[in-house]
Coordinates of C-alpha atoms and ligand atoms in Angstrom, one line a residue:
X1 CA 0.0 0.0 0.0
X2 CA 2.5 1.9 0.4
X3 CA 4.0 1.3 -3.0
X4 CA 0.7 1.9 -4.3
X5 CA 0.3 5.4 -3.2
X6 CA 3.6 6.7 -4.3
X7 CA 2.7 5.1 -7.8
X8 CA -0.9 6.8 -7.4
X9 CA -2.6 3.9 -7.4
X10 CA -5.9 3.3 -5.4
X11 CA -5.9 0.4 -2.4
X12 CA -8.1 -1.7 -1.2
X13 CA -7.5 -3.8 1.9
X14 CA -9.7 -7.2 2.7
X15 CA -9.7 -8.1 6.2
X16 CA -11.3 -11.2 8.7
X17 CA -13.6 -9.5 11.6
X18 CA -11.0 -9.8 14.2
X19 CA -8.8 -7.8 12.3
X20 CA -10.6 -4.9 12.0
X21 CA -8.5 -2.5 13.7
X22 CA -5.4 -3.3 12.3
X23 CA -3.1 -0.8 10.3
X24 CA -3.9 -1.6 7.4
X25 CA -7.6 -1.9 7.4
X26 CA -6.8 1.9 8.1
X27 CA -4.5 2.8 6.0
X28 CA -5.9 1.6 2.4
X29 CA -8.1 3.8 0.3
X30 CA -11.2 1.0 1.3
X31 CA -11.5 -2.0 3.0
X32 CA -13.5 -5.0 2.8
X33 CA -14.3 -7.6 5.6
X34 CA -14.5 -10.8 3.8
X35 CA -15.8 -12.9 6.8
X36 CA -14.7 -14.2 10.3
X37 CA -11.1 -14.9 12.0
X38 CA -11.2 -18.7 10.8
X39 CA -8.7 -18.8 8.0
X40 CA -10.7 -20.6 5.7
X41 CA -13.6 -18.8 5.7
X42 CA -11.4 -15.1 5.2
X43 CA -7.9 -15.1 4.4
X44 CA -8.3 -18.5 2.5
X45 CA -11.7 -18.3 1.2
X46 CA -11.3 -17.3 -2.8
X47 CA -14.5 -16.4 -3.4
X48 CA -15.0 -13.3 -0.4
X49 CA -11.2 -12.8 -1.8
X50 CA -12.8 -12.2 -5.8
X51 CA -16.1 -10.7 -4.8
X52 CA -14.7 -8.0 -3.0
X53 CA -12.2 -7.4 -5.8
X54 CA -14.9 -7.2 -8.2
X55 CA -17.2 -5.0 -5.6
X56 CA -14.1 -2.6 -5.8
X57 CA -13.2 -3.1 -9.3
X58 CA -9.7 -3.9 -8.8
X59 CA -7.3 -4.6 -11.6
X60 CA -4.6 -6.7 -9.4
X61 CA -4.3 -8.8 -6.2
X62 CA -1.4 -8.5 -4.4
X63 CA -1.1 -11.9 -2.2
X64 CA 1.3 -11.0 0.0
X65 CA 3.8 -13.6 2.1
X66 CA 1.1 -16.1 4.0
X67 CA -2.0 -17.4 2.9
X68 CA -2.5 -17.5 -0.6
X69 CA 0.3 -16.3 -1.4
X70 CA 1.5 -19.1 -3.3
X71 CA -1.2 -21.4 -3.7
X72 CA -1.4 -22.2 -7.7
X73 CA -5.7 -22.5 -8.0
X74 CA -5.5 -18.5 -6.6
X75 CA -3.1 -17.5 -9.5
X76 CA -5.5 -19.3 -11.3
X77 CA -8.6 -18.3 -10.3
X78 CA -7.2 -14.4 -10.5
X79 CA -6.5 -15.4 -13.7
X80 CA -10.0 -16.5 -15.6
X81 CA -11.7 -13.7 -13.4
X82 CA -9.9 -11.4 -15.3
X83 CA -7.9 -10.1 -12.2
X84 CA -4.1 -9.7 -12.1
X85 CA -2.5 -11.9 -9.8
X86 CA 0.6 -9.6 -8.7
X87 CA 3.2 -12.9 -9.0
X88 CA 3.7 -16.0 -11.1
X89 CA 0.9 -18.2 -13.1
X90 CA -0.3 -21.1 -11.6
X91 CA 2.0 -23.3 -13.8
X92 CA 4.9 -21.8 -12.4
X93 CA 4.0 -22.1 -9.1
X94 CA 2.9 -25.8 -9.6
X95 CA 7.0 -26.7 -10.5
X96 CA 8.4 -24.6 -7.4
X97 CA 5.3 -24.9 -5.3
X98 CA 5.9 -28.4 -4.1
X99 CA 9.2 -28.4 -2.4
X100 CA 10.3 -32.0 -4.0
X101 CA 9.0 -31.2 -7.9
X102 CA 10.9 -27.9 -7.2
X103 CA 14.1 -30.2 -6.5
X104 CA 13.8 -32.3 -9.6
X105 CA 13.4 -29.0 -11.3
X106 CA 16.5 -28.0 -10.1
X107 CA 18.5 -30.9 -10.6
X108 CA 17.3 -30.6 -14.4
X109 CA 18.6 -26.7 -14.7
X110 CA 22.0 -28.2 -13.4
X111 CA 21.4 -26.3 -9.7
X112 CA 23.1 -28.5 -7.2
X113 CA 20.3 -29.6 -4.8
X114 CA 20.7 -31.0 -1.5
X115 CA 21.1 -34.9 -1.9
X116 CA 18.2 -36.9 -1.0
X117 CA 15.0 -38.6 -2.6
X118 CA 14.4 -38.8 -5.5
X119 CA 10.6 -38.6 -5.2
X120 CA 8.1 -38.9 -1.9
X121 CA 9.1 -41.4 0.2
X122 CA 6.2 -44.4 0.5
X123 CA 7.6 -46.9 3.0
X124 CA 9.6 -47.7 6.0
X125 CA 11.8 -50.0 3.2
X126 CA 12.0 -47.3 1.2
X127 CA 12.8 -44.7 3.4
X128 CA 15.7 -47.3 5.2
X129 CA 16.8 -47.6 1.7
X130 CA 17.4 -44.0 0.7
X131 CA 18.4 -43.2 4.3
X132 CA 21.1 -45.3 4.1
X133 CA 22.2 -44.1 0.4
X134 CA 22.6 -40.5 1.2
X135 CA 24.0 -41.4 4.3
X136 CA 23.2 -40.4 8.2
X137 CA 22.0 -38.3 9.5
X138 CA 19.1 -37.5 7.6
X139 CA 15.9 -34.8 7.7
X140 CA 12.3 -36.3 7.1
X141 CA 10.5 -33.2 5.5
X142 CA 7.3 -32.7 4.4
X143 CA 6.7 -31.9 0.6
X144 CA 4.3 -29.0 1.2
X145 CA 5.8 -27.4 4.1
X146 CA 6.2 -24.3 5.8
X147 CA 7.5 -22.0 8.6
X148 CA 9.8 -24.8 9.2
X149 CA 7.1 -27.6 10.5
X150 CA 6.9 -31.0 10.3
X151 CA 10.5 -31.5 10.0
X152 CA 12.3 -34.7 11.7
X153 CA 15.9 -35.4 12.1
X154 CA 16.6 -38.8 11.9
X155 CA 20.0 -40.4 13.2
X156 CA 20.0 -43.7 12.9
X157 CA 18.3 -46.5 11.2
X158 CA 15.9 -47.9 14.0
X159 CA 14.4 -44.2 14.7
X160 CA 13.1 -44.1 10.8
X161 CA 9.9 -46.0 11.3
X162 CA 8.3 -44.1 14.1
X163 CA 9.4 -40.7 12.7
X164 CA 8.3 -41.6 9.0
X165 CA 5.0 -42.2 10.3
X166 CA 4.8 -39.4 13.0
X167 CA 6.3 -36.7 10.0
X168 CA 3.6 -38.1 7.5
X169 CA 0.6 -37.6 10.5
X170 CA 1.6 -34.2 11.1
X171 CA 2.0 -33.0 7.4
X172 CA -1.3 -34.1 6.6
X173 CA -2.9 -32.4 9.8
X174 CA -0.7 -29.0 8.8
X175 CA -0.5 -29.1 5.0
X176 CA -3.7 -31.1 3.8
X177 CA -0.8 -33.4 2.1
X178 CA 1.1 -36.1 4.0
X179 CA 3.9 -36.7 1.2
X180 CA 7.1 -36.9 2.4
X181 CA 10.5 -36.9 1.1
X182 CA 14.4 -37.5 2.9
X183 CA 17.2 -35.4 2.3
X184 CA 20.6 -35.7 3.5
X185 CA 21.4 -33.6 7.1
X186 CA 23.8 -31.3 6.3
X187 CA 25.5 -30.5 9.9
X188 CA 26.5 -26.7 10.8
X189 CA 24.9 -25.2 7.4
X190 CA 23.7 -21.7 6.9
X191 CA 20.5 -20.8 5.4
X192 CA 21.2 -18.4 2.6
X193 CA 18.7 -17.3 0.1
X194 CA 19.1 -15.1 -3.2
X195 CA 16.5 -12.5 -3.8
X196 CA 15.4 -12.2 -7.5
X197 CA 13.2 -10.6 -9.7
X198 CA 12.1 -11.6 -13.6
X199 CA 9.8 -9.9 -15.6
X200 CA 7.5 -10.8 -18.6
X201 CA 9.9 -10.3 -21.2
X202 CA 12.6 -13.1 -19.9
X203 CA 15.0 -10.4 -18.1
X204 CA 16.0 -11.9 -14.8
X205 CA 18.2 -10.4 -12.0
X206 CA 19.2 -11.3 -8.7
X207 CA 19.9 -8.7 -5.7
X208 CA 22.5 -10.8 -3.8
X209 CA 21.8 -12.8 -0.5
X210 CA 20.1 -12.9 2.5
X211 CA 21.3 -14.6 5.8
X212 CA 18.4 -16.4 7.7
X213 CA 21.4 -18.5 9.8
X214 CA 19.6 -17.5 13.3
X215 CA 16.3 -19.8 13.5
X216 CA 14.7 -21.0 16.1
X217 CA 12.8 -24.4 15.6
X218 CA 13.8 -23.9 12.0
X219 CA 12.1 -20.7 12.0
X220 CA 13.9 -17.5 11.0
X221 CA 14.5 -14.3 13.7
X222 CA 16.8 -12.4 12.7
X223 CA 18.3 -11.9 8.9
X224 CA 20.9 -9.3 7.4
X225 CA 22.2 -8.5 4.2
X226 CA 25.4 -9.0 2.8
X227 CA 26.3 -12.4 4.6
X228 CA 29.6 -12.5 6.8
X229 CA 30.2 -15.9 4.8
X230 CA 29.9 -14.8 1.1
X231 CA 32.2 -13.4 -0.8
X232 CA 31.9 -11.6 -4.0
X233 CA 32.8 -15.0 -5.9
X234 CA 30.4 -16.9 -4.0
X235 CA 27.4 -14.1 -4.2
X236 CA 28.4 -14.3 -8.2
X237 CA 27.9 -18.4 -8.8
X238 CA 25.2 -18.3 -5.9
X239 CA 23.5 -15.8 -7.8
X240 CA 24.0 -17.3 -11.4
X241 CA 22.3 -20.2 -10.1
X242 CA 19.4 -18.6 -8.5
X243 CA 19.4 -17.1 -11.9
X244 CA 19.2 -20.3 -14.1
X245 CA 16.2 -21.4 -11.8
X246 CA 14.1 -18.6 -12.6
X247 CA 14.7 -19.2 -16.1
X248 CA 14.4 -23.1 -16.4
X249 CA 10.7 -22.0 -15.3
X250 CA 10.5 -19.0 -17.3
X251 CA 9.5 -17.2 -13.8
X252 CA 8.0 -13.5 -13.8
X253 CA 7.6 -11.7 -10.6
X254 CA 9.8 -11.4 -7.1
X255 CA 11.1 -14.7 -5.3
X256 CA 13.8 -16.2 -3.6
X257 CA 16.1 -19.3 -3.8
X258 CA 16.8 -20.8 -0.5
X259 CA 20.3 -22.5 0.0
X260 CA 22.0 -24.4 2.5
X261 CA 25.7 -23.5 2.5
X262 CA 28.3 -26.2 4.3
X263 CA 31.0 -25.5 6.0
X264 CA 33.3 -26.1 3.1
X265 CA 31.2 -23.2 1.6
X266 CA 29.1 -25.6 -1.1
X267 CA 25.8 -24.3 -1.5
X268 CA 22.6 -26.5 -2.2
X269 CA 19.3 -25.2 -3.5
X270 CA 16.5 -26.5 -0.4
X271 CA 13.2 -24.8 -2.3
X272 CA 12.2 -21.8 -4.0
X273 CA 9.4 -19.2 -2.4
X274 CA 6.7 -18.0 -5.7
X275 CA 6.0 -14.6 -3.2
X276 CA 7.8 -11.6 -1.5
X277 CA 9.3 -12.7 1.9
X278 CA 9.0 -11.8 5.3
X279 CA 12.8 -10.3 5.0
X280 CA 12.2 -8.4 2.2
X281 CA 13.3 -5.2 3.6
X282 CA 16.9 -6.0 4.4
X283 CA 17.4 -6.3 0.7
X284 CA 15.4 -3.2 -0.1
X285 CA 17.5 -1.3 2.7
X286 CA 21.0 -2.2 0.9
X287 CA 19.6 -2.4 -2.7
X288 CA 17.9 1.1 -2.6
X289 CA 15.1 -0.5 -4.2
X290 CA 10.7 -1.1 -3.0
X291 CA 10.4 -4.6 -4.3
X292 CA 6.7 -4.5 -4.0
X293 CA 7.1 -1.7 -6.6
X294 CA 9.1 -3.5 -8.8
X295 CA 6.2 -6.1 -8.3
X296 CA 3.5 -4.2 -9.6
X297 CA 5.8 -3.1 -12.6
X298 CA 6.4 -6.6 -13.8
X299 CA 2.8 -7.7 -13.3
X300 CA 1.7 -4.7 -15.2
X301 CA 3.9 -6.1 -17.6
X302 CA 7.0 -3.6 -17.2
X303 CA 10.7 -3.9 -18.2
X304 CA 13.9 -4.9 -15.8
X305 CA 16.0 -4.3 -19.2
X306 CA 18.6 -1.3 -17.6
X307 CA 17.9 -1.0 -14.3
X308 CA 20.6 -1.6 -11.9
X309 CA 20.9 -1.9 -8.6
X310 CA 23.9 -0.9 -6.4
X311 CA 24.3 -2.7 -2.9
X312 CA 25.3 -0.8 -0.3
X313 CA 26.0 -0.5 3.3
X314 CA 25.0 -3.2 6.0
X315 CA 21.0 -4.8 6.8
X316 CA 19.6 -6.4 9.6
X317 CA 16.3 -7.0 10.3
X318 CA 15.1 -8.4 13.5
X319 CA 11.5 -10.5 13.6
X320 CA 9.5 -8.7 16.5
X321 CA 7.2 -11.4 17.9
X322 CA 4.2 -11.5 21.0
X323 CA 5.9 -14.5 22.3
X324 CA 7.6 -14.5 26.0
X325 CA 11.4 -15.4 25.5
X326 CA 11.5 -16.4 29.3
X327 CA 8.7 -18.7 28.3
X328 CA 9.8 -21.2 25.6
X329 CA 8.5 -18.2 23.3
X330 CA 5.1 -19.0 24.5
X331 CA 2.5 -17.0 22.7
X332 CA 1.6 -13.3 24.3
X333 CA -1.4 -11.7 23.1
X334 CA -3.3 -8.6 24.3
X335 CA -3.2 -5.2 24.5
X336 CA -0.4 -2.7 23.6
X337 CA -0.7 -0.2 26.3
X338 CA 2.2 1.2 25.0
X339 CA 3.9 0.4 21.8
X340 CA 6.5 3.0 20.9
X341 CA 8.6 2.6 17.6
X342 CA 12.3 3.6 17.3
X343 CA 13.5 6.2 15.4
X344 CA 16.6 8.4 13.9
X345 CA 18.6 7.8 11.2
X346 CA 18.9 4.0 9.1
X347 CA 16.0 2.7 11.6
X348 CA 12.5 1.3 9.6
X349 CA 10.0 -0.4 11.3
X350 CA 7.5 -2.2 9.2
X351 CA 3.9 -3.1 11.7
X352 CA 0.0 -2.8 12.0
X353 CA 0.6 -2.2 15.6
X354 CA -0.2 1.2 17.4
X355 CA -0.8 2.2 21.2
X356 CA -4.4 0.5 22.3
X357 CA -4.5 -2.2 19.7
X358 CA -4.6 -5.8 20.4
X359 CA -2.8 -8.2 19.3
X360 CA -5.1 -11.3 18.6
X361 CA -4.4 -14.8 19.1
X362 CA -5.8 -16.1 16.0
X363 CA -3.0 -15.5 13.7
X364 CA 1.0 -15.4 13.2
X365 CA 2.7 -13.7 16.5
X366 CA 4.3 -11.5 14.6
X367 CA 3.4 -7.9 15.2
X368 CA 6.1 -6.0 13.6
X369 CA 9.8 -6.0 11.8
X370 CA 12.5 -3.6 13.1
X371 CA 14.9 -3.4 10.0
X372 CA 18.2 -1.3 10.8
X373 CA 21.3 -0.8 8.0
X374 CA 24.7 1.4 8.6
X375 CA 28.1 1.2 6.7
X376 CA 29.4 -2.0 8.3
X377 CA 28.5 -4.8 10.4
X378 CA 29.7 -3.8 13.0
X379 CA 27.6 -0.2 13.2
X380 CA 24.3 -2.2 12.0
X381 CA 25.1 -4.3 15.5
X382 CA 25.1 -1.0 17.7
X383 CA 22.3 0.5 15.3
X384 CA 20.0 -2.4 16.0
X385 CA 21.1 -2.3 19.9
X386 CA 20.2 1.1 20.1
X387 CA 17.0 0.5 18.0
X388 CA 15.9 -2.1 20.4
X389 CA 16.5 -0.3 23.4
X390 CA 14.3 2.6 22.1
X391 CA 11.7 0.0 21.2
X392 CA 9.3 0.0 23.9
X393 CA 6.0 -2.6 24.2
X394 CA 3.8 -2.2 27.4
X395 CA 0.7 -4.9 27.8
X396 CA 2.1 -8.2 26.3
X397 CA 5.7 -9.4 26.5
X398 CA 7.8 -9.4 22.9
X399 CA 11.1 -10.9 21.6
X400 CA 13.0 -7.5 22.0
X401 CA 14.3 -8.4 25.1
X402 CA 15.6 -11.7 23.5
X403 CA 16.6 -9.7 20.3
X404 CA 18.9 -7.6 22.7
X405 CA 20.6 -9.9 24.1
X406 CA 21.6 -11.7 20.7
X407 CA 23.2 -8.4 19.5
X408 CA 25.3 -8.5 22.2
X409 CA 26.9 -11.7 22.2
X410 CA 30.1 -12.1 20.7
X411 CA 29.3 -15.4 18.6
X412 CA 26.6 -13.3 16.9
X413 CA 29.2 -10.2 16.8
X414 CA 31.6 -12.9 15.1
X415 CA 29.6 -13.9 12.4
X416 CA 31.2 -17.1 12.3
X417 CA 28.1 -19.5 13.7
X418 CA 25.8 -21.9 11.9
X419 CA 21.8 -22.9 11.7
X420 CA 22.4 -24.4 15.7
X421 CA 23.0 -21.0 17.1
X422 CA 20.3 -20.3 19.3
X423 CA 20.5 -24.0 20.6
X424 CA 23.7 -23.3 22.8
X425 CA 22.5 -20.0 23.0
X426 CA 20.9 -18.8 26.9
X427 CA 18.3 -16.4 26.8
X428 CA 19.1 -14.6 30.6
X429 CA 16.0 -13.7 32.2
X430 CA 16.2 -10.3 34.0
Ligands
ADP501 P1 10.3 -24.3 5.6 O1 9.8 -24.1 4.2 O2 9.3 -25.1 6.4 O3 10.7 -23.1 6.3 P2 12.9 -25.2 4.8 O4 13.0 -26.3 3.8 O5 13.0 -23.8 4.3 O6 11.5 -25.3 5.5 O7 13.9 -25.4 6.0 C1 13.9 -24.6 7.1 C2 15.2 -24.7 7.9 O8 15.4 -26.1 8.3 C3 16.5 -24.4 7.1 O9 16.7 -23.0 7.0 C4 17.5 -25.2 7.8 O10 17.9 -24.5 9.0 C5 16.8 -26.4 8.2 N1 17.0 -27.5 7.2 C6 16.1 -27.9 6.2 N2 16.6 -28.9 5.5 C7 17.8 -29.2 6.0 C8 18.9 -30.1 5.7 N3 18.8 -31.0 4.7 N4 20.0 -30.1 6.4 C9 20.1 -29.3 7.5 N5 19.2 -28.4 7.8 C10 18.1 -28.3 7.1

């Protein structure tokens, strides 16, 4: 939104009951409530979705990053109603969409892929079989995943049958689809991901990495632009390949190529996200560039031919969450008595949040970004310190606390860690 108003371009927002007073019900041109909190029957129902798009006559849908945001039939259905769908056609979706089609994908455009299965896994047999092929240990993931669920480690041969079965229940239960598929454990990776954009006309480009190393549970909280780890050589091939997948799909619109990186500094492509990410901004920060603006100028079928980006500086963007950090990172809804954003200069904070709303506890904890970027490292650190400390949430308790404490320890400060962080790492409660 707003992209669109810099571009002049009316908004419309669609929102679920409980989300009424959110940001951006206020802040587009007109909003549309398209039915209560349940998921499916608002954020995932197409129907309310295209009916208030037609009520509003709206030329494009922009999906965002959860949802629909990549679900092929919404492309789709966007398509024959004669609505834009502000990202990539169903087809294309459909060969990245499912994480192990977008791996044999891959392996066909010559991208090395993480070595696993070479389909779903059916059986215990087969599943011993592969297991013991790409060797131990190994990671039982679910095809259609997301937010890092369902996932199982697996270290040795007798664990296989109980976790098969308990990773196939749970994908069903969280995805709708219970396929499975095995892929080698790579031990002390980083997760590094290459932002690119491709327009109608075949012109792809990439805007060098993000690093998503700090996860909890396999879920991202903190991510920062350049990575300590690549170098310009790397960020070249890295980005060549994330390059070469775009094209073997003919892709058009924004996405991102996730990567595990070893310690030996080989990279494997893990799966490919059809939608802006969460972590946009850190790449906007050092790119000088909106990427939902480029967005909107490749669905309304604009050029990349000539533009060119220029990194610059340092990005970190830290996940700000209504969890407790002294509490497993149990969820914390409720009011915000006071929610007071930081300011000065390289400090953006991207939320829906303001002083008297509440948080609800239907959806993602999330309730804001804080996204910092300085010359170096270094000064992004003490900017994002600073940030935090000026960052100040009455009413429910937040991951700043927990954000804090990261910035100051020196493994962080090092750069030099890998996806198992936060496992050693001890939150202190004050
Ligand atoms: P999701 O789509 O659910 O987020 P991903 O496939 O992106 O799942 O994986 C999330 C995280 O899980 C990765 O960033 C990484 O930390 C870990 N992971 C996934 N696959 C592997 C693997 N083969 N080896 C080691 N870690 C992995």
């Amino acid at each position: 939104m707003h992209a669109c108003r810099e571009m002049g371009i009316a908004s419309v927002a669609v929102y679920s009951t409980v989300d009424v007073d959110s940001l951006h019900v206020k802040y587009a041109d007109e909003a549309v409530c398209i039915g209560p909190p349940l998921s499916r029957e608002s954020y995932l129902n197409m129907p309310r979705i295209i009916a208030a798009a037609e009520v509003t006559n709206a030329d494009a849908i922009h999906p965002g990053y959860g949802f629909l945001a990549e679900n092929a039939d919404f492309s789709d259905v966007c398509h024959s109603s004669n609505i834009k769908f502000i990202g990539p056609s169903a087809e294309m979706i459909n060969q990245m969409g499912d994480k192990n089609t977008a791996k044999a994908t891959m392996i066909a455009a010559g991208v090395p892929v993480v070595p696993g299965s070479p389909g779903l896994v059916e059986d215990v047999a087969h599943a011993i079989e592969i297991a013991k092929k790409v060797g131990y240990p190994v990671i039982i993931k679910p095809t259609a995943g997301g937010g890092g669920k369902g996932m199982r480690v697996v270290h040795e041969e007798s664990q296989i049958e109980k976790n098969l079965k308990t990773a196939q229940n749970e994908a069903g239960m969280a995805f709708g689809n219970s396929g499975v598929y095995i892929e080698k454990y790579l031990e002390n990776p980083r997760h590094i991901e290459i932002q690119i954009l491709a327009d109608q006309h075949g012109n792809v480009i990439h805007l060098g990495e993000r690093d998503c190393t700090v996860q909890r549970r396999h879920q991202k909280l903190i991510e920062e632009t350049p990575s300590p780890v690549v170098s310009e050589e790397l960020r070249a091939e890295m980005g060549a390949a994330a390059v070469a997948a775009a094209k073997a799909i003919n892709y058009e619109g924004a996405g991102t190529i996730e990567f595990l990186v070893d310690k030996h500094k080989k990279f494997y492509f893990m799966e490919m996200n059809t939608r802006i990410q969460v972590e946009h901004p850190v790449t906007e920060q050092r790119y000088d560039v909106d990427l939902v603006r480029e967005q909107i100028l490749i669905a309304a079928g604009g050029s990349l031919a000539g533009k060119n980006f220029v990194p610059r500086g340092h990005s970190i963007e830290c996940r700000i969450n209504a969890e407790d950090p002294e509490h497993a990172f149990r969820p914390s809804p409720g009011e915000l008595q006071v929610f007071h954003t930081p300011g000065g200069p390289g400090v953006r904070v991207d939320s829906h949040c303001y002083a008297s709303y509440v948080v609800p506890s239907n959806y993602d904890s999330m309730i804001g970004k804080l996204i910092v970027t300085a010359h170096t490292r270094e000064e992004a650190i003490a900017r994002m310190s600073r940030a935090l400390d000026e960052f100040i949430v009455v009413g429910i308790k937040t991951t700043i606390p927990f954000h804090k404490q990261v910035m100051h320890d020196p493994v962080f400060q090092s750069g030099d860690f890998d996806t198992s962080f936060l496992e050693s790492f001890r939150f202190e409660k004050k």
